[in-house]
Amino acid sequence: MIFKERYERNKQIVEHHLLSIFPDQEKYQNSLLNSMKYSVLNGGKRLRPILFIETLRMLETNFEPYLDIACAIELIHAHSLIHDDLPALDNDELRRGIPTNHIIFGEAIAILSGDALLNFAYELMFGWLSREFAQSNLNGLIEIARATGFKGMIGGQVLDMESENKEVSKEMMESIHKNKTGALIEASMVSAAHIASASSDYISSIRKYAKNLGLVFQIIDDILDVSGNEKILGKKIHQDKNKGKATYPRFFGIEESRKIAKIIAEESIHDISCFGKSSDFFSDLMVYVLTREN
Ligand code: GRG
């Protein structure tokens, strides 16, 4: 199956399962549930759950019993986007081509639905762990929890905020990217590797590829913020410059940033080839991330 078809097929699997995990409307607070569903079920590339599923496949593990975990990762991602868009953080009004959560539901509900999505993710993960207890499964979930917290995504977000309109070193910029964006991407693959009981050598190779994928993803994100198409992106561009963010184009210019991303991508494709034919999806995925327009 060609890459695009396989990606789309995975996306359908994820979206089908995402629909199934939400409870009936009338039993819960409708405003809260509507706000949660709004940010989970209205588009998105589903990159992180697809990384999780494809890592299991690469390690010859059937992904179906683990779809709750794939979706938990997407819920964590959705929570981070809702909070990232809030007036106190990036103050964005458009995402995925539609108004951000707080514009539709108000700030209070947006904060609470972000919180509720994060807790829902842990409810799914603990529920699954109690049915499938094994040390390797627990290690996978610890990886996700660590990546989401102060040592990962939230820590990176704080560094990002505190660096606005300041001169920052290249190391600091890389650290922001690695944590804010890279940590959850890395955990999506490494958690699957733990769950598939991969060897420590395999886990290290997968971690290395995932770290590079996260970096390439964010470099391209920075470039798209300068030169992307707002319609295709579904959000406003030039936000990084307006907010004085530490980005690759600010440091190196667009052309050099693209070159850097290409070099990292090529090295990673070479590295992941140690898994043989079963890593083809990840070679193609690196090219997709490198050339993406949204
Ligand atoms: C405040 C508890 C609390 C947590 C939030 C806001 C935050 C901590 C972290 C921000 C993390 C963040 C939003 C990083 C940006 C990562 C990024 C490039 C997101 C866009 O990902 P895509 O392109 O989005 O995969 P789609 O729409 O395709 O799902």
PDB file of C-alpha atoms and ligand atoms in Angstrom:
ATOM      1  CA  MET A   1       0.000   0.000   0.000  1.00  0.00           C
ATOM      2  CA  ILE A   2       1.371   3.429  -0.865  1.00  0.00           C
ATOM      3  CA  PHE A   3       2.192   5.780   2.001  1.00  0.00           C
ATOM      4  CA  LYS A   4      -0.708   8.216   1.523  1.00  0.00           C
ATOM      5  CA  GLU A   5      -3.304   5.436   1.468  1.00  0.00           C
ATOM      6  CA  ARG A   6      -1.790   3.799   4.516  1.00  0.00           C
ATOM      7  CA  TYR A   7      -1.728   7.120   6.408  1.00  0.00           C
ATOM      8  CA  GLU A   8      -5.386   7.774   5.516  1.00  0.00           C
ATOM      9  CA  ARG A   9      -6.375   4.243   6.537  1.00  0.00           C
ATOM     10  CA  ASN A  10      -4.672   4.735   9.919  1.00  0.00           C
ATOM     11  CA  LYS A  11      -6.403   8.078  10.311  1.00  0.00           C
ATOM     12  CA  GLN A  12      -9.796   6.448   9.769  1.00  0.00           C
ATOM     13  CA  ILE A  13      -9.003   3.782  12.370  1.00  0.00           C
ATOM     14  CA  VAL A  14      -8.029   6.459  14.913  1.00  0.00           C
ATOM     15  CA  GLU A  15     -11.067   8.644  14.172  1.00  0.00           C
ATOM     16  CA  HIS A  16     -13.442   5.695  14.392  1.00  0.00           C
ATOM     17  CA  HIS A  17     -12.063   4.806  17.833  1.00  0.00           C
ATOM     18  CA  LEU A  18     -12.060   8.444  18.991  1.00  0.00           C
ATOM     19  CA  LEU A  19     -15.787   8.617  18.221  1.00  0.00           C
ATOM     20  CA  SER A  20     -16.423   5.474  20.240  1.00  0.00           C
ATOM     21  CA  ILE A  21     -14.749   6.609  23.475  1.00  0.00           C
ATOM     22  CA  PHE A  22     -16.978   9.612  24.180  1.00  0.00           C
ATOM     23  CA  PRO A  23     -19.974   9.012  26.429  1.00  0.00           C
ATOM     24  CA  ASP A  24     -23.594   9.772  25.531  1.00  0.00           C
ATOM     25  CA  GLN A  25     -24.348  13.441  25.349  1.00  0.00           C
ATOM     26  CA  GLU A  26     -27.303  13.607  27.720  1.00  0.00           C
ATOM     27  CA  LYS A  27     -25.627  11.938  30.706  1.00  0.00           C
ATOM     28  CA  TYR A  28     -22.920  14.588  31.027  1.00  0.00           C
ATOM     29  CA  GLN A  29     -22.507  18.334  31.194  1.00  0.00           C
ATOM     30  CA  ASN A  30     -23.328  19.196  27.596  1.00  0.00           C
ATOM     31  CA  SER A  31     -21.266  22.385  27.370  1.00  0.00           C
ATOM     32  CA  LEU A  32     -18.198  20.566  28.676  1.00  0.00           C
ATOM     33  CA  LEU A  33     -18.686  17.488  26.505  1.00  0.00           C
ATOM     34  CA  ASN A  34     -19.403  19.582  23.399  1.00  0.00           C
ATOM     35  CA  SER A  35     -16.264  21.586  23.990  1.00  0.00           C
ATOM     36  CA  MET A  36     -14.168  18.410  24.442  1.00  0.00           C
ATOM     37  CA  LYS A  37     -15.593  16.835  21.295  1.00  0.00           C
ATOM     38  CA  TYR A  38     -15.169  20.067  19.320  1.00  0.00           C
ATOM     39  CA  SER A  39     -11.405  19.965  19.772  1.00  0.00           C
ATOM     40  CA  VAL A  40     -10.998  16.213  19.323  1.00  0.00           C
ATOM     41  CA  LEU A  41     -13.353  15.358  16.486  1.00  0.00           C
ATOM     42  CA  ASN A  42     -12.886  18.327  14.111  1.00  0.00           C
ATOM     43  CA  GLY A  43      -9.863  17.426  12.038  1.00  0.00           C
ATOM     44  CA  GLY A  44      -6.153  17.252  12.671  1.00  0.00           C
ATOM     45  CA  LYS A  45      -3.503  15.034  11.140  1.00  0.00           C
ATOM     46  CA  ARG A  46      -3.659  12.378  13.925  1.00  0.00           C
ATOM     47  CA  LEU A  47       0.109  12.138  13.608  1.00  0.00           C
ATOM     48  CA  ARG A  48       0.819  11.001  17.182  1.00  0.00           C
ATOM     49  CA  PRO A  49      -1.642   8.052  17.380  1.00  0.00           C
ATOM     50  CA  ILE A  50      -0.505   7.005  13.894  1.00  0.00           C
ATOM     51  CA  LEU A  51       3.103   7.002  15.116  1.00  0.00           C
ATOM     52  CA  PHE A  52       2.010   4.789  18.002  1.00  0.00           C
ATOM     53  CA  ILE A  53       0.121   2.342  15.737  1.00  0.00           C
ATOM     54  CA  GLU A  54       2.886   2.141  13.134  1.00  0.00           C
ATOM     55  CA  THR A  55       5.594   1.575  15.746  1.00  0.00           C
ATOM     56  CA  LEU A  56       3.611  -1.428  17.026  1.00  0.00           C
ATOM     57  CA  ARG A  57       3.282  -2.658  13.426  1.00  0.00           C
ATOM     58  CA  MET A  58       7.004  -2.240  12.794  1.00  0.00           C
ATOM     59  CA  LEU A  59       7.579  -4.406  15.873  1.00  0.00           C
ATOM     60  CA  GLU A  60       5.124  -7.010  14.587  1.00  0.00           C
ATOM     61  CA  THR A  61       2.545  -6.334  17.291  1.00  0.00           C
ATOM     62  CA  ASN A  62      -1.180  -6.167  16.520  1.00  0.00           C
ATOM     63  CA  PHE A  63      -2.258  -2.595  17.324  1.00  0.00           C
ATOM     64  CA  GLU A  64      -5.978  -3.268  17.852  1.00  0.00           C
ATOM     65  CA  PRO A  65      -5.897  -4.048  21.601  1.00  0.00           C
ATOM     66  CA  TYR A  66      -4.003  -0.769  22.135  1.00  0.00           C
ATOM     67  CA  LEU A  67      -6.307   1.713  20.411  1.00  0.00           C
ATOM     68  CA  ASP A  68      -7.341   3.245  23.753  1.00  0.00           C
ATOM     69  CA  ILE A  69      -3.712   4.254  24.263  1.00  0.00           C
ATOM     70  CA  ALA A  70      -3.407   5.647  20.717  1.00  0.00           C
ATOM     71  CA  CYS A  71      -6.512   7.752  21.408  1.00  0.00           C
ATOM     72  CA  ALA A  72      -5.325   8.790  24.879  1.00  0.00           C
ATOM     73  CA  ILE A  73      -2.262  10.291  23.187  1.00  0.00           C
ATOM     74  CA  GLU A  74      -4.530  12.236  20.802  1.00  0.00           C
ATOM     75  CA  LEU A  75      -6.609  13.497  23.767  1.00  0.00           C
ATOM     76  CA  ILE A  76      -3.441  14.787  25.430  1.00  0.00           C
ATOM     77  CA  HIS A  77      -2.509  16.514  22.176  1.00  0.00           C
ATOM     78  CA  ALA A  78      -6.001  18.085  21.908  1.00  0.00           C
ATOM     79  CA  HIS A  79      -5.762  19.312  25.512  1.00  0.00           C
ATOM     80  CA  SER A  80      -2.402  20.960  24.772  1.00  0.00           C
ATOM     81  CA  LEU A  81      -3.815  22.716  21.698  1.00  0.00           C
ATOM     82  CA  ILE A  82      -6.835  24.102  23.590  1.00  0.00           C
ATOM     83  CA  HIS A  83      -4.609  25.467  26.343  1.00  0.00           C
ATOM     84  CA  ASP A  84      -1.944  26.701  23.916  1.00  0.00           C
ATOM     85  CA  ASP A  85      -4.566  28.815  22.109  1.00  0.00           C
ATOM     86  CA  LEU A  86      -5.896  30.499  25.285  1.00  0.00           C
ATOM     87  CA  PRO A  87      -5.508  34.269  25.736  1.00  0.00           C
ATOM     88  CA  ALA A  88      -3.041  33.710  28.590  1.00  0.00           C
ATOM     89  CA  LEU A  89      -0.835  31.601  26.328  1.00  0.00           C
ATOM     90  CA  ASP A  90      -0.662  32.113  22.536  1.00  0.00           C
ATOM     91  CA  ASN A  91      -4.025  33.866  22.240  1.00  0.00           C
ATOM     92  CA  ASP A  92      -4.963  32.343  18.878  1.00  0.00           C
ATOM     93  CA  GLU A  93      -8.428  32.565  17.369  1.00  0.00           C
ATOM     94  CA  LEU A  94      -8.157  30.051  14.535  1.00  0.00           C
ATOM     95  CA  ARG A  95      -7.009  26.430  14.426  1.00  0.00           C
ATOM     96  CA  ARG A  96      -7.679  23.718  11.838  1.00  0.00           C
ATOM     97  CA  GLY A  97      -9.600  26.339   9.860  1.00  0.00           C
ATOM     98  CA  ILE A  98     -12.227  26.882  12.589  1.00  0.00           C
ATOM     99  CA  PRO A  99     -12.433  29.181  15.653  1.00  0.00           C
ATOM    100  CA  THR A 100     -10.387  28.009  18.642  1.00  0.00           C
ATOM    101  CA  ASN A 101     -12.150  26.371  21.564  1.00  0.00           C
ATOM    102  CA  HIS A 102     -12.304  29.444  23.826  1.00  0.00           C
ATOM    103  CA  ILE A 103     -13.771  31.564  21.011  1.00  0.00           C
ATOM    104  CA  ILE A 104     -16.724  29.159  20.754  1.00  0.00           C
ATOM    105  CA  PHE A 105     -17.169  28.000  24.350  1.00  0.00           C
ATOM    106  CA  GLY A 106     -15.589  30.806  26.390  1.00  0.00           C
ATOM    107  CA  GLU A 107     -12.356  30.774  28.324  1.00  0.00           C
ATOM    108  CA  ALA A 108     -13.611  28.998  31.448  1.00  0.00           C
ATOM    109  CA  ILE A 109     -15.081  26.017  29.581  1.00  0.00           C
ATOM    110  CA  ALA A 110     -11.998  25.846  27.328  1.00  0.00           C
ATOM    111  CA  ILE A 111      -9.693  25.607  30.359  1.00  0.00           C
ATOM    112  CA  LEU A 112     -11.902  22.976  31.976  1.00  0.00           C
ATOM    113  CA  SER A 113     -12.393  20.912  28.829  1.00  0.00           C
ATOM    114  CA  GLY A 114      -8.609  20.868  28.311  1.00  0.00           C
ATOM    115  CA  ASP A 115      -8.260  19.595  31.879  1.00  0.00           C
ATOM    116  CA  ALA A 116     -11.057  17.072  31.353  1.00  0.00           C
ATOM    117  CA  LEU A 117      -9.400  15.707  28.174  1.00  0.00           C
ATOM    118  CA  LEU A 118      -6.136  15.220  30.025  1.00  0.00           C
ATOM    119  CA  ASN A 119      -7.899  13.342  32.827  1.00  0.00           C
ATOM    120  CA  PHE A 120      -9.919  11.327  30.325  1.00  0.00           C
ATOM    121  CA  ALA A 121      -6.638  10.264  28.688  1.00  0.00           C
ATOM    122  CA  TYR A 122      -5.368   8.949  32.037  1.00  0.00           C
ATOM    123  CA  GLU A 123      -8.703   7.223  32.726  1.00  0.00           C
ATOM    124  CA  LEU A 124      -8.282   5.335  29.424  1.00  0.00           C
ATOM    125  CA  MET A 125      -4.656   4.500  30.158  1.00  0.00           C
ATOM    126  CA  PHE A 126      -5.268   3.254  33.725  1.00  0.00           C
ATOM    127  CA  GLY A 127      -8.341   1.286  32.592  1.00  0.00           C
ATOM    128  CA  TRP A 128      -6.260  -0.471  29.959  1.00  0.00           C
ATOM    129  CA  LEU A 129      -3.369  -1.069  32.358  1.00  0.00           C
ATOM    130  CA  SER A 130      -5.648  -2.665  34.938  1.00  0.00           C
ATOM    131  CA  ARG A 131      -6.811  -5.131  32.276  1.00  0.00           C
ATOM    132  CA  GLU A 132      -3.383  -5.699  30.713  1.00  0.00           C
ATOM    133  CA  PHE A 133      -0.969  -5.315  33.590  1.00  0.00           C
ATOM    134  CA  ALA A 134       2.682  -5.928  32.672  1.00  0.00           C
ATOM    135  CA  GLN A 135       5.823  -3.999  33.618  1.00  0.00           C
ATOM    136  CA  SER A 136       6.492  -3.200  29.939  1.00  0.00           C
ATOM    137  CA  ASN A 137       2.984  -1.710  29.584  1.00  0.00           C
ATOM    138  CA  LEU A 138       3.487   0.381  32.709  1.00  0.00           C
ATOM    139  CA  ASN A 139       6.842   1.605  31.326  1.00  0.00           C
ATOM    140  CA  GLY A 140       5.051   2.689  28.140  1.00  0.00           C
ATOM    141  CA  LEU A 141       2.537   4.754  30.094  1.00  0.00           C
ATOM    142  CA  ILE A 142       5.241   6.299  32.299  1.00  0.00           C
ATOM    143  CA  GLU A 143       6.921   7.440  29.077  1.00  0.00           C
ATOM    144  CA  ILE A 144       3.704   9.244  28.044  1.00  0.00           C
ATOM    145  CA  ALA A 145       3.202  10.814  31.488  1.00  0.00           C
ATOM    146  CA  ARG A 146       6.783  12.091  31.612  1.00  0.00           C
ATOM    147  CA  ALA A 147       6.627  13.530  28.098  1.00  0.00           C
ATOM    148  CA  THR A 148       3.461  15.437  28.905  1.00  0.00           C
ATOM    149  CA  GLY A 149       4.612  17.048  32.106  1.00  0.00           C
ATOM    150  CA  PHE A 150       7.228  19.425  33.442  1.00  0.00           C
ATOM    151  CA  LYS A 151      10.096  17.379  31.983  1.00  0.00           C
ATOM    152  CA  GLY A 152       8.491  17.530  28.531  1.00  0.00           C
ATOM    153  CA  MET A 153       5.637  19.367  26.868  1.00  0.00           C
ATOM    154  CA  ILE A 154       4.542  21.702  29.676  1.00  0.00           C
ATOM    155  CA  GLY A 155       8.170  22.456  30.610  1.00  0.00           C
ATOM    156  CA  GLY A 156       8.873  23.287  26.943  1.00  0.00           C
ATOM    157  CA  GLN A 157       5.813  25.515  26.757  1.00  0.00           C
ATOM    158  CA  VAL A 158       7.020  27.508  29.782  1.00  0.00           C
ATOM    159  CA  LEU A 159      10.507  27.914  28.252  1.00  0.00           C
ATOM    160  CA  ASP A 160       8.833  29.019  25.015  1.00  0.00           C
ATOM    161  CA  MET A 161       6.773  31.682  26.827  1.00  0.00           C
ATOM    162  CA  GLU A 162       9.675  32.916  28.899  1.00  0.00           C
ATOM    163  CA  SER A 163      11.857  33.263  25.795  1.00  0.00           C
ATOM    164  CA  GLU A 164       9.444  35.531  23.936  1.00  0.00           C
ATOM    165  CA  ASN A 165      11.106  38.764  22.758  1.00  0.00           C
ATOM    166  CA  LYS A 166      14.452  37.704  24.206  1.00  0.00           C
ATOM    167  CA  GLU A 167      17.791  36.772  22.680  1.00  0.00           C
ATOM    168  CA  VAL A 168      18.064  33.025  23.163  1.00  0.00           C
ATOM    169  CA  SER A 169      20.874  30.645  22.265  1.00  0.00           C
ATOM    170  CA  LYS A 170      20.509  27.957  19.591  1.00  0.00           C
ATOM    171  CA  GLU A 171      20.743  25.384  22.401  1.00  0.00           C
ATOM    172  CA  MET A 172      17.835  27.006  24.211  1.00  0.00           C
ATOM    173  CA  MET A 173      15.765  27.105  21.019  1.00  0.00           C
ATOM    174  CA  GLU A 174      16.475  23.411  20.415  1.00  0.00           C
ATOM    175  CA  SER A 175      15.530  22.625  23.981  1.00  0.00           C
ATOM    176  CA  ILE A 176      12.199  24.455  23.552  1.00  0.00           C
ATOM    177  CA  HIS A 177      11.444  22.530  20.340  1.00  0.00           C
ATOM    178  CA  LYS A 178      12.580  19.222  21.822  1.00  0.00           C
ATOM    179  CA  ASN A 179      10.250  19.561  24.783  1.00  0.00           C
ATOM    180  CA  LYS A 180       7.262  21.570  23.599  1.00  0.00           C
ATOM    181  CA  THR A 181       6.699  19.587  20.415  1.00  0.00           C
ATOM    182  CA  GLY A 182       9.201  16.747  20.367  1.00  0.00           C
ATOM    183  CA  ALA A 183       8.437  15.103  23.716  1.00  0.00           C
ATOM    184  CA  LEU A 184       4.920  13.882  22.833  1.00  0.00           C
ATOM    185  CA  ILE A 185       6.031  12.765  19.358  1.00  0.00           C
ATOM    186  CA  GLU A 186       8.897  10.819  20.950  1.00  0.00           C
ATOM    187  CA  ALA A 187       6.615   9.288  23.583  1.00  0.00           C
ATOM    188  CA  SER A 188       4.104   8.221  20.913  1.00  0.00           C
ATOM    189  CA  MET A 189       6.729   5.925  19.418  1.00  0.00           C
ATOM    190  CA  VAL A 190       8.746   4.950  22.494  1.00  0.00           C
ATOM    191  CA  SER A 191       5.626   4.026  24.516  1.00  0.00           C
ATOM    192  CA  ALA A 192       4.637   1.636  21.706  1.00  0.00           C
ATOM    193  CA  ALA A 193       8.143   0.164  21.712  1.00  0.00           C
ATOM    194  CA  HIS A 194       7.854  -0.543  25.474  1.00  0.00           C
ATOM    195  CA  ILE A 195       4.393  -2.051  25.032  1.00  0.00           C
ATOM    196  CA  ALA A 196       5.736  -4.311  22.249  1.00  0.00           C
ATOM    197  CA  SER A 197       8.513  -5.382  24.688  1.00  0.00           C
ATOM    198  CA  ALA A 198      11.218  -4.182  22.301  1.00  0.00           C
ATOM    199  CA  SER A 199      14.873  -4.652  23.269  1.00  0.00           C
ATOM    200  CA  SER A 200      16.749  -1.679  24.740  1.00  0.00           C
ATOM    201  CA  ASP A 201      18.733  -1.351  21.480  1.00  0.00           C
ATOM    202  CA  TYR A 202      15.520  -1.124  19.478  1.00  0.00           C
ATOM    203  CA  ILE A 203      14.062   1.377  21.952  1.00  0.00           C
ATOM    204  CA  SER A 204      17.190   3.568  21.584  1.00  0.00           C
ATOM    205  CA  SER A 205      16.982   3.505  17.774  1.00  0.00           C
ATOM    206  CA  ILE A 206      13.278   4.328  17.839  1.00  0.00           C
ATOM    207  CA  ARG A 207      13.880   7.145  20.336  1.00  0.00           C
ATOM    208  CA  LYS A 208      16.602   8.629  18.138  1.00  0.00           C
ATOM    209  CA  TYR A 209      14.383   8.586  15.044  1.00  0.00           C
ATOM    210  CA  ALA A 210      11.431  10.045  16.978  1.00  0.00           C
ATOM    211  CA  LYS A 211      13.530  12.878  18.453  1.00  0.00           C
ATOM    212  CA  ASN A 212      14.664  13.810  14.948  1.00  0.00           C
ATOM    213  CA  LEU A 213      11.128  13.537  13.593  1.00  0.00           C
ATOM    214  CA  GLY A 214       9.942  15.937  16.323  1.00  0.00           C
ATOM    215  CA  LEU A 215      12.693  18.399  15.453  1.00  0.00           C
ATOM    216  CA  VAL A 216      12.021  18.257  11.701  1.00  0.00           C
ATOM    217  CA  PHE A 217       8.285  18.629  12.446  1.00  0.00           C
ATOM    218  CA  GLN A 218       8.874  21.802  14.460  1.00  0.00           C
ATOM    219  CA  ILE A 219      11.417  23.322  12.025  1.00  0.00           C
ATOM    220  CA  ILE A 220       8.825  22.920   9.254  1.00  0.00           C
ATOM    221  CA  ASP A 221       6.167  24.355  11.595  1.00  0.00           C
ATOM    222  CA  ASP A 222       8.393  27.421  12.084  1.00  0.00           C
ATOM    223  CA  ILE A 223       8.909  27.742   8.312  1.00  0.00           C
ATOM    224  CA  LEU A 224       5.177  27.404   7.588  1.00  0.00           C
ATOM    225  CA  ASP A 225       4.503  30.193  10.068  1.00  0.00           C
ATOM    226  CA  VAL A 226       6.589  32.464   7.826  1.00  0.00           C
ATOM    227  CA  SER A 227       5.771  31.247   4.337  1.00  0.00           C
ATOM    228  CA  GLY A 228       2.803  28.867   4.590  1.00  0.00           C
ATOM    229  CA  ASN A 229      -0.642  29.254   3.065  1.00  0.00           C
ATOM    230  CA  GLU A 230      -3.185  30.316   5.719  1.00  0.00           C
ATOM    231  CA  LYS A 231      -6.032  28.476   3.984  1.00  0.00           C
ATOM    232  CA  ILE A 232      -4.124  25.184   3.857  1.00  0.00           C
ATOM    233  CA  LEU A 233      -2.671  25.668   7.345  1.00  0.00           C
ATOM    234  CA  GLY A 234      -6.048  26.552   8.859  1.00  0.00           C
ATOM    235  CA  LYS A 235      -4.459  29.205  11.069  1.00  0.00           C
ATOM    236  CA  LYS A 236      -2.910  32.648  10.868  1.00  0.00           C
ATOM    237  CA  ILE A 237       0.749  32.935   9.850  1.00  0.00           C
ATOM    238  CA  HIS A 238       3.411  35.337  11.203  1.00  0.00           C
ATOM    239  CA  GLN A 239       2.316  34.564  14.750  1.00  0.00           C
ATOM    240  CA  ASP A 240       5.854  33.583  15.838  1.00  0.00           C
ATOM    241  CA  LYS A 241       7.343  36.863  14.629  1.00  0.00           C
ATOM    242  CA  ASN A 242       4.532  38.882  16.229  1.00  0.00           C
ATOM    243  CA  LYS A 243       5.182  37.144  19.540  1.00  0.00           C
ATOM    244  CA  GLY A 244       8.978  37.278  19.278  1.00  0.00           C
ATOM    245  CA  LYS A 245       9.314  33.470  19.424  1.00  0.00           C
ATOM    246  CA  ALA A 246      12.609  31.626  19.184  1.00  0.00           C
ATOM    247  CA  THR A 247      12.377  29.843  15.816  1.00  0.00           C
ATOM    248  CA  TYR A 248      14.685  28.290  13.217  1.00  0.00           C
ATOM    249  CA  PRO A 249      13.912  30.891  10.515  1.00  0.00           C
ATOM    250  CA  ARG A 250      14.692  33.670  13.015  1.00  0.00           C
ATOM    251  CA  PHE A 251      18.078  32.059  13.648  1.00  0.00           C
ATOM    252  CA  PHE A 252      19.042  30.769  10.217  1.00  0.00           C
ATOM    253  CA  GLY A 253      16.605  32.172   7.638  1.00  0.00           C
ATOM    254  CA  ILE A 254      14.160  30.016   5.692  1.00  0.00           C
ATOM    255  CA  GLU A 255      16.494  28.403   3.145  1.00  0.00           C
ATOM    256  CA  GLU A 256      19.106  27.378   5.703  1.00  0.00           C
ATOM    257  CA  SER A 257      16.370  26.088   8.064  1.00  0.00           C
ATOM    258  CA  ARG A 258      15.011  23.922   5.249  1.00  0.00           C
ATOM    259  CA  LYS A 259      18.514  22.587   4.557  1.00  0.00           C
ATOM    260  CA  ILE A 260      19.014  21.737   8.230  1.00  0.00           C
ATOM    261  CA  ALA A 261      15.662  19.910   8.332  1.00  0.00           C
ATOM    262  CA  LYS A 262      16.597  17.974   5.161  1.00  0.00           C
ATOM    263  CA  ILE A 263      19.948  16.862   6.572  1.00  0.00           C
ATOM    264  CA  ILE A 264      18.338  15.656   9.829  1.00  0.00           C
ATOM    265  CA  ALA A 265      15.620  13.865   7.808  1.00  0.00           C
ATOM    266  CA  GLU A 266      18.139  12.088   5.575  1.00  0.00           C
ATOM    267  CA  GLU A 267      20.222  10.933   8.545  1.00  0.00           C
ATOM    268  CA  SER A 268      17.110   9.622  10.295  1.00  0.00           C
ATOM    269  CA  ILE A 269      15.920   7.719   7.237  1.00  0.00           C
ATOM    270  CA  HIS A 270      19.315   6.066   7.134  1.00  0.00           C
ATOM    271  CA  ASP A 271      19.207   5.245  10.884  1.00  0.00           C
ATOM    272  CA  ILE A 272      15.686   3.755  10.882  1.00  0.00           C
ATOM    273  CA  SER A 273      16.597   1.474   7.970  1.00  0.00           C
ATOM    274  CA  CYS A 274      18.156  -0.869  10.568  1.00  0.00           C
ATOM    275  CA  PHE A 275      14.600  -2.237  10.964  1.00  0.00           C
ATOM    276  CA  GLY A 276      14.599  -3.321   7.306  1.00  0.00           C
ATOM    277  CA  LYS A 277      11.512  -3.295   5.100  1.00  0.00           C
ATOM    278  CA  SER A 278       9.138  -2.860   8.057  1.00  0.00           C
ATOM    279  CA  SER A 279      10.496   0.672   8.595  1.00  0.00           C
ATOM    280  CA  ASP A 280       9.451   1.880   5.106  1.00  0.00           C
ATOM    281  CA  PHE A 281       6.460   3.741   6.545  1.00  0.00           C
ATOM    282  CA  PHE A 282       8.775   5.792   8.762  1.00  0.00           C
ATOM    283  CA  SER A 283      11.126   6.677   5.889  1.00  0.00           C
ATOM    284  CA  ASP A 284       8.130   7.909   3.892  1.00  0.00           C
ATOM    285  CA  LEU A 285       6.718   9.668   6.943  1.00  0.00           C
ATOM    286  CA  MET A 286       9.925  11.667   7.391  1.00  0.00           C
ATOM    287  CA  VAL A 287       9.598  12.905   3.794  1.00  0.00           C
ATOM    288  CA  TYR A 288       5.909  13.710   4.397  1.00  0.00           C
ATOM    289  CA  VAL A 289       6.772  15.767   7.490  1.00  0.00           C
ATOM    290  CA  LEU A 290       9.614  17.501   5.646  1.00  0.00           C
ATOM    291  CA  THR A 291       7.408  18.500   2.714  1.00  0.00           C
ATOM    292  CA  ARG A 292       4.108  19.054   4.532  1.00  0.00           C
ATOM    293  CA  GLU A 293       2.025  22.156   3.883  1.00  0.00           C
ATOM    294  CA  ASN A 294      -0.150  21.962   6.992  1.00  0.00           C
TER     295      ASN A 294
HETATM  296  C1  GRG B   1      -1.331  24.174  30.610  1.00  0.00           C
HETATM  297  C2  GRG B   1      -1.688  21.842  31.580  1.00  0.00           C
HETATM  298  C3  GRG B   1      -1.241  22.706  30.476  1.00  0.00           C
HETATM  299  C4  GRG B   1      -0.778  22.122  29.357  1.00  0.00           C
HETATM  300  C5  GRG B   1      -0.569  22.781  28.122  1.00  0.00           C
HETATM  301  C6  GRG B   1       0.007  24.547  26.054  1.00  0.00           C
HETATM  302  C7  GRG B   1       0.911  23.451  26.447  1.00  0.00           C
HETATM  303  C8  GRG B   1       0.846  22.912  27.802  1.00  0.00           C
HETATM  304  C9  GRG B   1       1.752  22.911  25.611  1.00  0.00           C
HETATM  305  C10 GRG B   1       1.806  23.353  24.212  1.00  0.00           C
HETATM  306  C11 GRG B   1       2.288  22.296  23.366  1.00  0.00           C
HETATM  307  C12 GRG B   1       2.059  22.670  21.965  1.00  0.00           C
HETATM  308  C13 GRG B   1       0.712  23.123  21.546  1.00  0.00           C
HETATM  309  C14 GRG B   1       3.065  22.581  21.109  1.00  0.00           C
HETATM  310  C15 GRG B   1       2.939  22.858  19.682  1.00  0.00           C
HETATM  311  C16 GRG B   1       3.050  21.584  18.954  1.00  0.00           C
HETATM  312  C17 GRG B   1       2.471  21.672  17.596  1.00  0.00           C
HETATM  313  C18 GRG B   1       3.344  22.047  16.477  1.00  0.00           C
HETATM  314  C19 GRG B   1       1.180  21.414  17.449  1.00  0.00           C
HETATM  315  C20 GRG B   1       0.487  21.251  16.171  1.00  0.00           C
HETATM  316  O1  GRG B   1       0.453  19.862  15.923  1.00  0.00           O
HETATM  317  P1  GRG B   1      -0.201  19.253  14.627  1.00  0.00           P
HETATM  318  O2  GRG B   1       0.279  20.023  13.441  1.00  0.00           O
HETATM  319  O3  GRG B   1      -1.728  19.577  14.858  1.00  0.00           O
HETATM  320  O4  GRG B   1       0.028  17.788  14.628  1.00  0.00           O
HETATM  321  P2  GRG B   1      -3.028  18.880  14.240  1.00  0.00           P
HETATM  322  O5  GRG B   1      -4.023  19.998  14.106  1.00  0.00           O
HETATM  323  O6  GRG B   1      -2.679  18.272  12.911  1.00  0.00           O
HETATM  324  O7  GRG B   1      -3.469  17.862  15.237  1.00  0.00           O
END
